[in-house]
């Protein structure tokens, strides 16, 4: 065949600047890989700083993009594959910030554990891209690819501590279950595609605005919705799809855990909101009861299970499950108004929670990283004993972060919880709000346990005595930043709330 | 109204002091102590100033300071004080210097003092905030320092007690938070969202809604008061807490509950409060009798005092829900009286513990012979706690009872028997501890020290003065109480009953 | 002098404050003198006030002096103010008067006690409270005094608190009184609800229009208070134990003044009682009579010199309530005054004996003391004749009035009163004989009791004898206050008439007087026959010696079922209520532990769990939602 | 004859394909649950993905839309990547503990 | 007629293979049964006019992926027989049955019950794809290509990121731990 009778082909136009955050991170990742290969003698901590710089750059770029949107309004990118709105930008910012903070911690961690290579940083950046794609996708396929990018990166990172069998175990567990669940997710996509005739959010909404209710309540696409929720539920660590969480969080290298807990959750919930609220508003009455149930189960199971753990990393894993439950409460609230011009407070509160929780959890895990000492093994409650005596500053920071997680006022955690509860109450879902709050009290018990062992219990004579805790500079910086942010937002959250409201104000 | 934001200062000064103490070098303990004492004294001075500048003819909120805080949620930094909160603020202001100067944590002074000051800030804030969100913030924040004070400086069972206290209270406030938000949104209608107490009080809730909301609030406060059967955190917390902690806990913190019931429960949801009054009255009476009986049987002196609090607070709840100007004024006053006398009692028990390192009543004997002055002070405080006329305890209790008699006769008749029981448990304990011939263990019991006397003197002074001349206090309390009752009457069909021959 | 009526309580207050501040420096005996001085000054002021009042016409004999507005809340407006009228001034007079004498006596009696100054501190505090009680213009001020005297009696009974018995007795007195106070409070509440005021004047004005039920409620609850304070059935049992206190205390508080507060209160509220008649007054009269007889029977078999007097006090108080119940308020007050005279005298006398016997109180260890302490003996004998109701001593007249009134109420009551009178004469004679006559049993007894060496009972110092003599005098002429010959001689009645009204009765007085006298004589002679002449065996059954086992029964109940009930409540609290709380925690942990098993760490189990989730999810969407 | 006609008439519609895919998917699922060898579990995941691919293709045929096939293409890439990484992890583990089954990897639990 | 025959044969291949994968106790046999399934799927692709995908299926899946499996099996010598008779968790198989049955049943039910609704909504042909005449025989590849580079270009680019991750990941995992002796991993199992 000759090109003669072929009509001229023009690919979709690409507004490169709007993609700049992703491109920056991608470029940085490539550079790191090349450097790692070509200049192995490069001083290691530059990797971290480089990564952080990339994250910072994308953050800054995001603010410019934000202005563009506030001026020009939202738009669709590269063949309607991506949504370019404040929601996207907010998610991007959250993820980039997480990258920056985690990179700092990772540097010190890698050196302490004598693990090498820029690969981890590259994976951070690439996973971050995946997360951004998930949060901004306007097409189920794109969303799926983003999800796979992030997940596969996570599998590798989880298994990346070669000296710890636990690390590899967590890797394979995560991998198998991840693949398993993404198969379901994909099947869901197939079903939606079959009934909607497309995987593109805009087209889905259009076509179902047009079709008759009979088609809308067709079992096939409903099954698809269900399977999509399964896949997303797995990534958001929602009960009953949360089983991997504690094992993986405990086994994975601590900074990686914090990366999963922050970026992973942000991306997953971003995707969930995109899918449920933006793509499938027609089925909100069908999936809302499910979201309600899952949310309730998640807060309760997460909190209750956390209470009986003895390993701090596991505790925090379960607590992050219960936090996921809280965010799900926000999703539930959002689902009341899915597809309506007035979006209510559901989506903003969820976004706010995600940002605040990411910072919290990274800070918390940075302390765990320090306490876990060489070998990343000393993470049981006992190894926190007497921290208040030996390192009052760290203990104080940890206390603030834990109180924030418990949702004590004047910390960001309270603002987050309050926002979610407010959203739920606004939609008259009082029951779920009360369930969530009571569960958070149960969870509070676990934070108290950690605080007690830090402040009240006498230091044990064991590993703690043998190897002291080192406080590396950059980890300290991370801790300081997160604590500062926690308190700042706790005391003066107004600006942030406005920002999140803007995320849905323009559609 | 004065331009100087004195109420804000009431919160900020202790906070600043707390931070200052926290960051101050650990190598100069005496300086740390000095800073702490000075800040608390300064706060006390401010509170006294408020008392002096308070316009008793004005029933509304005074010294109001109002700043937008979280605009998108319609939350503002709204402080104000009226007759109901005035004396609670003063009590807080006065108690803390005494505690900080008068009690001695045996280790980690720095952290102890820092927590103490933070606690003061929180308590002050909760008593003067007129924004539901703001109030909740303070109400919750108070738990943290108290938790650490108990868990860090308490006695053998401290961690259990502290955790119990924290979680117990948090369950209540968790439900209240939902209640607060719901209130705001339901009252909002089409208007802007606001958490402002005064705005919300204007709203009319459908009876069923109002009742749900009221209970959401009431649970939190019932835990704090505590009202039977939600009281079991109290004996543990009081007993295990260090002396200072117990004094604050009993003297000031419990009042958050009764104050909240009055300011947020009754004021926001008069209909629901009226509707459920018989429940509350019954619980209050049960609390009075039950607490007294339980107190009688305690073997631990501190625990005994703790249970006596349950009984005393029962009177306040009775007064609040009997809802006559006498009963409520009496209740508000009883807040203060109980704070002073029980606070003093905890001081004294603490002193006994410092000397003998036991709280077991059985271990103590014949102290009056070896330490007559100490015994005398104890006697006076005890008599005030029993409610002997001429001392402060009587006035509040009496007003509560005589006021409640008008609207809740039979409850009052039963409640009045609490007066007998109070005499029973306190006198019995006193006899076992102070009377008789001291055995050799107690023979060396030291007499009241000068510092201790200095701490107790103001309290005893208040006890006697208020008992003999309560008028100044009542003059400031009553207008606000009457305004509250008028509010209730506007919202409901309630008419405050007047005794025969008195034209309202 | 009326304008400064507030001075009457103020002076003891000053004494109290001064001794509180400088008691230790003043020490023994200056503190005592100071206290006595203050009390005496109060007496002088009262006298002044008395004459002021006397100078006015009967209607105007009423003066209210407001000190400050006390508890003004809403419709409740209570002032701290005093009401000076014949009744209160009468009370003031004999309270301060006898008070002074007893202060004086105590200086001698308490000489050498380590807590000498504290004793007078309490005494002045007591005087203050008692004066507030009687001078109070409204029930609340009275209540302050009411509780004040209760507290003082607690402090003074437990004055020697090293003695377990003393401490217990004090506690017992206070708590028993508290029960009465509960009644008093309720009386106030009812009064307030019914009239909106607590001032006596307001109340008594309202009484005329008051519903009988209300009036009855007020009267009976107030009477419950009176029962506590004045040791009537069923709350009398604290008084005998109260004898643990120093004898001056027994004399002042538990004989002369405090215990009569109940009677005073009843008289104060007499209009309400009248409005509440007949129920309330009948109840009061019956209880009074019953108590009188009951206590008298017990007194017959007591061996402790002070306990005899204690029971006789209870019995005499019963008399007064009998009078109150019969509407003869003046008679009640009259008897109150005379009783104050001779009972104080008797107590002080016994005190002197005890003092002389080195704190021996058992009458079986005494005898023939008239030789070693003649003055004490003489005065004591005067007191005996007075209480026995032998004319012309004071007791005769007052008791006679009461019996007369009782007859008007009902002959039965009168009969009970008469028997009581007989018994009174009997046991008092018995006491006098056992203490002052017969052979000196202390000679052989001194060996075993803790006295130093071979001791000789000795007469008390002058400072203790002076009050005795004075009181003896009063006991002799006291009857002159209210001689029933004609309207003019009934001075007390006239004096109190504006407050209490008159109890007119047309019964012939003389025969009753005769009968009463005979009864008294019978009692005396019988006693002499038994105890002096040993013609018959003493009749002292255990049941009487133990006060009909009433007290024992009460204590056994308190120590037994009562205590168990309390314990069970405490148990309930710690086990059930708290157990529930901890139970919640346990449940949470338990559930968690159970769920943990699912978290087995095995990938395939997790996959299975996820799979189940998937199936459920699909079931919901396909079956439940898709079916539409 | 008639039977032949019936058979001739019966043409496999897309629904047939979808059901077949469903069965394949189910088998894959069961495989993940019952097999202990991680490698074979991985294969079972591949089965599931293939089932999805099959339905995609069938649907795209029914819709007469290439999008479905494009998707399948992407899925294959994803599958490849997953397999590579998965095998990497498995190798890393088995290198250390030969003959380790999924059941043996249960240190992290509770 | 023809389609039916093809469908049945291919279907049988697929199912037999699939069952083989989960029932053959020897890993190698399982891998081989996987190939069977993959071929069956490829056949059905052709039957559904997805020739290009069929090719890729054979090349990538059967060719690359399964080979990779076999290679790993051989390399690590983990070809030990897995005894499928024993199942440590009594519940596991039951649950597996429930899950498998549930998934198959529900999805099949959904597919059948809604056979009329599938394809009701016809997707608007994107310009690029529309340009290719549907009758054209090798239209499949072309339209696929155009679709790939028009609507799904971003997805296409993302696959590159995916592959990069795969590479980096394997590098990271495959690298042996440096000098420090491996901690003995004989943790009790």
PDB file of C-alpha atoms in Angstrom, chain B residues 48-222:
ATOM      1  CA  UNK B  48      -9.092  39.163  88.757  1.00  0.00           C
ATOM      2  CA  UNK B  49      -9.074  42.214  86.549  1.00  0.00           C
ATOM      3  CA  UNK B  50     -11.921  40.736  84.561  1.00  0.00           C
ATOM      4  CA  UNK B  51     -13.774  40.163  87.803  1.00  0.00           C
ATOM      5  CA  UNK B  52     -13.208  43.757  88.839  1.00  0.00           C
ATOM      6  CA  UNK B  53     -14.146  45.251  85.486  1.00  0.00           C
ATOM      7  CA  UNK B  54     -17.183  43.009  85.090  1.00  0.00           C
ATOM      8  CA  UNK B  55     -20.396  45.008  84.825  1.00  0.00           C
ATOM      9  CA  UNK B  56     -22.825  43.149  87.037  1.00  0.00           C
ATOM     10  CA  UNK B  57     -25.857  44.964  85.729  1.00  0.00           C
ATOM     11  CA  UNK B  58     -25.263  43.583  82.235  1.00  0.00           C
ATOM     12  CA  UNK B  59     -26.556  40.055  81.753  1.00  0.00           C
ATOM     13  CA  UNK B  60     -25.039  39.694  78.282  1.00  0.00           C
ATOM     14  CA  UNK B  61     -21.565  38.659  77.241  1.00  0.00           C
ATOM     15  CA  UNK B  62     -18.854  41.124  78.078  1.00  0.00           C
ATOM     16  CA  UNK B  63     -15.283  41.747  76.948  1.00  0.00           C
ATOM     17  CA  UNK B  64     -16.328  40.163  73.678  1.00  0.00           C
ATOM     18  CA  UNK B  65     -13.564  39.711  71.149  1.00  0.00           C
ATOM     19  CA  UNK B  66     -14.478  38.448  67.707  1.00  0.00           C
ATOM     20  CA  UNK B  67     -12.166  37.571  64.839  1.00  0.00           C
ATOM     21  CA  UNK B  68     -12.768  35.394  61.811  1.00  0.00           C
ATOM     22  CA  UNK B  69     -10.697  32.259  62.069  1.00  0.00           C
ATOM     23  CA  UNK B  70     -11.645  29.668  59.477  1.00  0.00           C
ATOM     24  CA  UNK B  71     -13.670  31.600  56.984  1.00  0.00           C
ATOM     25  CA  UNK B  72     -14.831  28.782  54.684  1.00  0.00           C
ATOM     26  CA  UNK B  73     -16.342  26.987  57.657  1.00  0.00           C
ATOM     27  CA  UNK B  74     -17.776  30.097  59.222  1.00  0.00           C
ATOM     28  CA  UNK B  75     -15.697  29.643  62.341  1.00  0.00           C
ATOM     29  CA  UNK B  76     -14.546  32.603  64.370  1.00  0.00           C
ATOM     30  CA  UNK B  77     -12.392  33.311  67.383  1.00  0.00           C
ATOM     31  CA  UNK B  78     -15.319  34.502  69.453  1.00  0.00           C
ATOM     32  CA  UNK B  79     -14.695  35.017  73.149  1.00  0.00           C
ATOM     33  CA  UNK B  80     -17.011  36.468  75.723  1.00  0.00           C
ATOM     34  CA  UNK B  81     -17.816  36.150  79.371  1.00  0.00           C
ATOM     35  CA  UNK B  82     -20.962  36.415  81.414  1.00  0.00           C
ATOM     36  CA  UNK B  83     -22.079  35.730  84.936  1.00  0.00           C
ATOM     37  CA  UNK B  84     -22.163  32.009  84.356  1.00  0.00           C
ATOM     38  CA  UNK B  85     -18.580  31.750  83.194  1.00  0.00           C
ATOM     39  CA  UNK B  86     -17.087  34.670  85.095  1.00  0.00           C
ATOM     40  CA  UNK B  87     -16.324  32.876  88.312  1.00  0.00           C
ATOM     41  CA  UNK B  88     -15.205  29.747  86.559  1.00  0.00           C
ATOM     42  CA  UNK B  89     -12.588  31.860  84.817  1.00  0.00           C
ATOM     43  CA  UNK B  90     -11.545  33.427  88.095  1.00  0.00           C
ATOM     44  CA  UNK B  91     -11.447  30.019  89.746  1.00  0.00           C
ATOM     45  CA  UNK B  92      -9.210  28.719  86.988  1.00  0.00           C
ATOM     46  CA  UNK B  93      -7.012  31.762  87.233  1.00  0.00           C
ATOM     47  CA  UNK B  94      -6.630  31.441  90.968  1.00  0.00           C
ATOM     48  CA  UNK B  95      -6.270  27.690  91.202  1.00  0.00           C
ATOM     49  CA  UNK B  96      -3.320  27.360  88.873  1.00  0.00           C
ATOM     50  CA  UNK B  97      -0.822  29.554  90.698  1.00  0.00           C
ATOM     51  CA  UNK B  98      -1.659  27.672  93.864  1.00  0.00           C
ATOM     52  CA  UNK B  99      -1.168  24.336  92.169  1.00  0.00           C
ATOM     53  CA  UNK B 100       1.996  25.356  90.388  1.00  0.00           C
ATOM     54  CA  UNK B 101       3.519  26.943  93.436  1.00  0.00           C
ATOM     55  CA  UNK B 102       2.067  24.615  95.994  1.00  0.00           C
ATOM     56  CA  UNK B 103       2.573  21.145  94.596  1.00  0.00           C
ATOM     57  CA  UNK B 104       5.756  19.414  93.691  1.00  0.00           C
ATOM     58  CA  UNK B 105       6.069  16.877  90.883  1.00  0.00           C
ATOM     59  CA  UNK B 106       8.933  14.757  92.042  1.00  0.00           C
ATOM     60  CA  UNK B 107      10.610  14.602  88.634  1.00  0.00           C
ATOM     61  CA  UNK B 108      10.688  16.390  85.259  1.00  0.00           C
ATOM     62  CA  UNK B 109       9.550  19.723  86.627  1.00  0.00           C
ATOM     63  CA  UNK B 110       9.978  21.351  83.271  1.00  0.00           C
ATOM     64  CA  UNK B 111       7.587  19.155  81.353  1.00  0.00           C
ATOM     65  CA  UNK B 112       5.162  19.104  84.264  1.00  0.00           C
ATOM     66  CA  UNK B 113       4.946  22.867  84.410  1.00  0.00           C
ATOM     67  CA  UNK B 114       4.696  23.162  80.665  1.00  0.00           C
ATOM     68  CA  UNK B 115       1.753  20.789  80.556  1.00  0.00           C
ATOM     69  CA  UNK B 116       0.161  22.592  83.502  1.00  0.00           C
ATOM     70  CA  UNK B 117       0.226  25.939  81.753  1.00  0.00           C
ATOM     71  CA  UNK B 118      -1.091  24.426  78.551  1.00  0.00           C
ATOM     72  CA  UNK B 119      -3.885  22.909  80.581  1.00  0.00           C
ATOM     73  CA  UNK B 120      -4.691  26.310  82.022  1.00  0.00           C
ATOM     74  CA  UNK B 121      -4.862  27.826  78.582  1.00  0.00           C
ATOM     75  CA  UNK B 122      -7.198  25.115  77.418  1.00  0.00           C
ATOM     76  CA  UNK B 123      -9.495  25.446  80.400  1.00  0.00           C
ATOM     77  CA  UNK B 124      -9.615  29.213  80.135  1.00  0.00           C
ATOM     78  CA  UNK B 125     -10.443  28.911  76.498  1.00  0.00           C
ATOM     79  CA  UNK B 126     -13.267  26.474  76.984  1.00  0.00           C
ATOM     80  CA  UNK B 127     -14.869  28.701  79.582  1.00  0.00           C
ATOM     81  CA  UNK B 128     -14.829  31.839  77.452  1.00  0.00           C
ATOM     82  CA  UNK B 129     -15.312  30.626  73.891  1.00  0.00           C
ATOM     83  CA  UNK B 130     -18.632  31.461  72.283  1.00  0.00           C
ATOM     84  CA  UNK B 131     -18.053  29.519  69.111  1.00  0.00           C
ATOM     85  CA  UNK B 132     -18.991  25.862  69.148  1.00  0.00           C
ATOM     86  CA  UNK B 133     -16.001  24.845  67.100  1.00  0.00           C
ATOM     87  CA  UNK B 134     -13.663  26.924  69.207  1.00  0.00           C
ATOM     88  CA  UNK B 135     -15.164  25.493  72.360  1.00  0.00           C
ATOM     89  CA  UNK B 136     -14.717  21.987  71.059  1.00  0.00           C
ATOM     90  CA  UNK B 137     -11.121  22.711  70.205  1.00  0.00           C
ATOM     91  CA  UNK B 138     -10.387  23.792  73.755  1.00  0.00           C
ATOM     92  CA  UNK B 139     -12.572  21.087  75.237  1.00  0.00           C
ATOM     93  CA  UNK B 140     -10.535  18.461  73.420  1.00  0.00           C
ATOM     94  CA  UNK B 141      -7.137  20.041  73.788  1.00  0.00           C
ATOM     95  CA  UNK B 142      -7.563  19.987  77.541  1.00  0.00           C
ATOM     96  CA  UNK B 143      -7.436  16.217  77.496  1.00  0.00           C
ATOM     97  CA  UNK B 144      -3.882  16.045  76.236  1.00  0.00           C
ATOM     98  CA  UNK B 145      -2.029  17.830  79.028  1.00  0.00           C
ATOM     99  CA  UNK B 146      -4.226  16.184  81.612  1.00  0.00           C
ATOM    100  CA  UNK B 147      -3.506  12.816  80.076  1.00  0.00           C
ATOM    101  CA  UNK B 148       0.201  13.391  80.251  1.00  0.00           C
ATOM    102  CA  UNK B 149       0.007  14.821  83.760  1.00  0.00           C
ATOM    103  CA  UNK B 150      -1.745  11.732  85.017  1.00  0.00           C
ATOM    104  CA  UNK B 151       0.247   9.234  83.018  1.00  0.00           C
ATOM    105  CA  UNK B 152       3.549  10.933  83.646  1.00  0.00           C
ATOM    106  CA  UNK B 153       3.418  12.013  87.263  1.00  0.00           C
ATOM    107  CA  UNK B 154       0.672   9.877  88.742  1.00  0.00           C
ATOM    108  CA  UNK B 155       0.782   6.912  91.087  1.00  0.00           C
ATOM    109  CA  UNK B 156       0.891   3.157  90.612  1.00  0.00           C
ATOM    110  CA  UNK B 157      -2.071   2.699  88.268  1.00  0.00           C
ATOM    111  CA  UNK B 158      -1.537   5.909  86.363  1.00  0.00           C
ATOM    112  CA  UNK B 159      -1.405   4.691  82.780  1.00  0.00           C
ATOM    113  CA  UNK B 160      -4.634   2.739  83.099  1.00  0.00           C
ATOM    114  CA  UNK B 161      -6.351   5.670  84.761  1.00  0.00           C
ATOM    115  CA  UNK B 162      -5.076   8.186  82.250  1.00  0.00           C
ATOM    116  CA  UNK B 163      -6.037   6.096  79.259  1.00  0.00           C
ATOM    117  CA  UNK B 164      -9.456   5.409  80.714  1.00  0.00           C
ATOM    118  CA  UNK B 165      -9.952   9.115  81.296  1.00  0.00           C
ATOM    119  CA  UNK B 166      -8.800  10.037  77.809  1.00  0.00           C
ATOM    120  CA  UNK B 167     -10.849   7.503  75.905  1.00  0.00           C
ATOM    121  CA  UNK B 168     -13.944   7.887  78.066  1.00  0.00           C
ATOM    122  CA  UNK B 169     -14.008  11.613  77.492  1.00  0.00           C
ATOM    123  CA  UNK B 170     -13.132  11.266  73.831  1.00  0.00           C
ATOM    124  CA  UNK B 171     -16.066   8.986  73.120  1.00  0.00           C
ATOM    125  CA  UNK B 172     -18.325  11.665  74.477  1.00  0.00           C
ATOM    126  CA  UNK B 173     -16.719  14.430  72.513  1.00  0.00           C
ATOM    127  CA  UNK B 174     -16.666  12.319  69.370  1.00  0.00           C
ATOM    128  CA  UNK B 175     -20.412  12.188  69.465  1.00  0.00           C
ATOM    129  CA  UNK B 176     -20.576  15.836  70.392  1.00  0.00           C
ATOM    130  CA  UNK B 177     -18.503  16.785  67.375  1.00  0.00           C
ATOM    131  CA  UNK B 178     -21.052  15.210  65.082  1.00  0.00           C
ATOM    132  CA  UNK B 179     -23.715  16.994  67.094  1.00  0.00           C
ATOM    133  CA  UNK B 180     -21.949  20.331  66.689  1.00  0.00           C
ATOM    134  CA  UNK B 181     -21.605  19.979  62.948  1.00  0.00           C
ATOM    135  CA  UNK B 182     -25.165  18.763  62.596  1.00  0.00           C
ATOM    136  CA  UNK B 183     -26.400  21.693  64.659  1.00  0.00           C
ATOM    137  CA  UNK B 184     -24.542  24.134  62.470  1.00  0.00           C
ATOM    138  CA  UNK B 185     -25.825  22.641  59.241  1.00  0.00           C
ATOM    139  CA  UNK B 186     -29.395  22.228  60.386  1.00  0.00           C
ATOM    140  CA  UNK B 187     -29.503  25.744  61.757  1.00  0.00           C
ATOM    141  CA  UNK B 188     -27.840  27.028  58.604  1.00  0.00           C
ATOM    142  CA  UNK B 189     -30.836  26.631  56.302  1.00  0.00           C
ATOM    143  CA  UNK B 190     -30.080  28.854  53.335  1.00  0.00           C
ATOM    144  CA  UNK B 191     -27.937  31.266  55.270  1.00  0.00           C
ATOM    145  CA  UNK B 192     -24.194  31.050  55.678  1.00  0.00           C
ATOM    146  CA  UNK B 193     -22.660  28.296  57.752  1.00  0.00           C
ATOM    147  CA  UNK B 194     -21.784  29.446  61.253  1.00  0.00           C
ATOM    148  CA  UNK B 195     -20.725  27.862  64.504  1.00  0.00           C
ATOM    149  CA  UNK B 196     -21.398  30.946  66.547  1.00  0.00           C
ATOM    150  CA  UNK B 197     -23.215  30.112  69.762  1.00  0.00           C
ATOM    151  CA  UNK B 198     -25.310  33.234  69.813  1.00  0.00           C
ATOM    152  CA  UNK B 199     -26.363  32.850  66.203  1.00  0.00           C
ATOM    153  CA  UNK B 200     -27.208  29.189  66.646  1.00  0.00           C
ATOM    154  CA  UNK B 201     -29.200  29.861  69.790  1.00  0.00           C
ATOM    155  CA  UNK B 202     -31.588  31.884  67.671  1.00  0.00           C
ATOM    156  CA  UNK B 203     -32.392  28.917  65.499  1.00  0.00           C
ATOM    157  CA  UNK B 204     -35.496  26.831  66.090  1.00  0.00           C
ATOM    158  CA  UNK B 205     -35.074  23.092  65.791  1.00  0.00           C
ATOM    159  CA  UNK B 206     -37.864  20.648  65.230  1.00  0.00           C
ATOM    160  CA  UNK B 207     -38.428  18.874  68.565  1.00  0.00           C
ATOM    161  CA  UNK B 208     -37.192  15.502  67.383  1.00  0.00           C
ATOM    162  CA  UNK B 209     -34.096  16.994  65.780  1.00  0.00           C
ATOM    163  CA  UNK B 210     -33.390  19.180  68.756  1.00  0.00           C
ATOM    164  CA  UNK B 211     -33.585  16.203  71.078  1.00  0.00           C
ATOM    165  CA  UNK B 212     -31.106  14.159  69.075  1.00  0.00           C
ATOM    166  CA  UNK B 213     -28.720  17.073  68.913  1.00  0.00           C
ATOM    167  CA  UNK B 214     -29.143  17.787  72.591  1.00  0.00           C
ATOM    168  CA  UNK B 215     -28.237  14.245  73.480  1.00  0.00           C
ATOM    169  CA  UNK B 216     -25.226  14.348  71.218  1.00  0.00           C
ATOM    170  CA  UNK B 217     -24.015  17.276  73.312  1.00  0.00           C
ATOM    171  CA  UNK B 218     -25.268  15.958  76.625  1.00  0.00           C
ATOM    172  CA  UNK B 219     -23.366  12.692  76.391  1.00  0.00           C
ATOM    173  CA  UNK B 220     -20.050  14.480  76.188  1.00  0.00           C
ATOM    174  CA  UNK B 221     -20.876  16.684  79.149  1.00  0.00           C
ATOM    175  CA  UNK B 222     -22.414  13.854  81.131  1.00  0.00           C
TER     176      UNK B 222
END
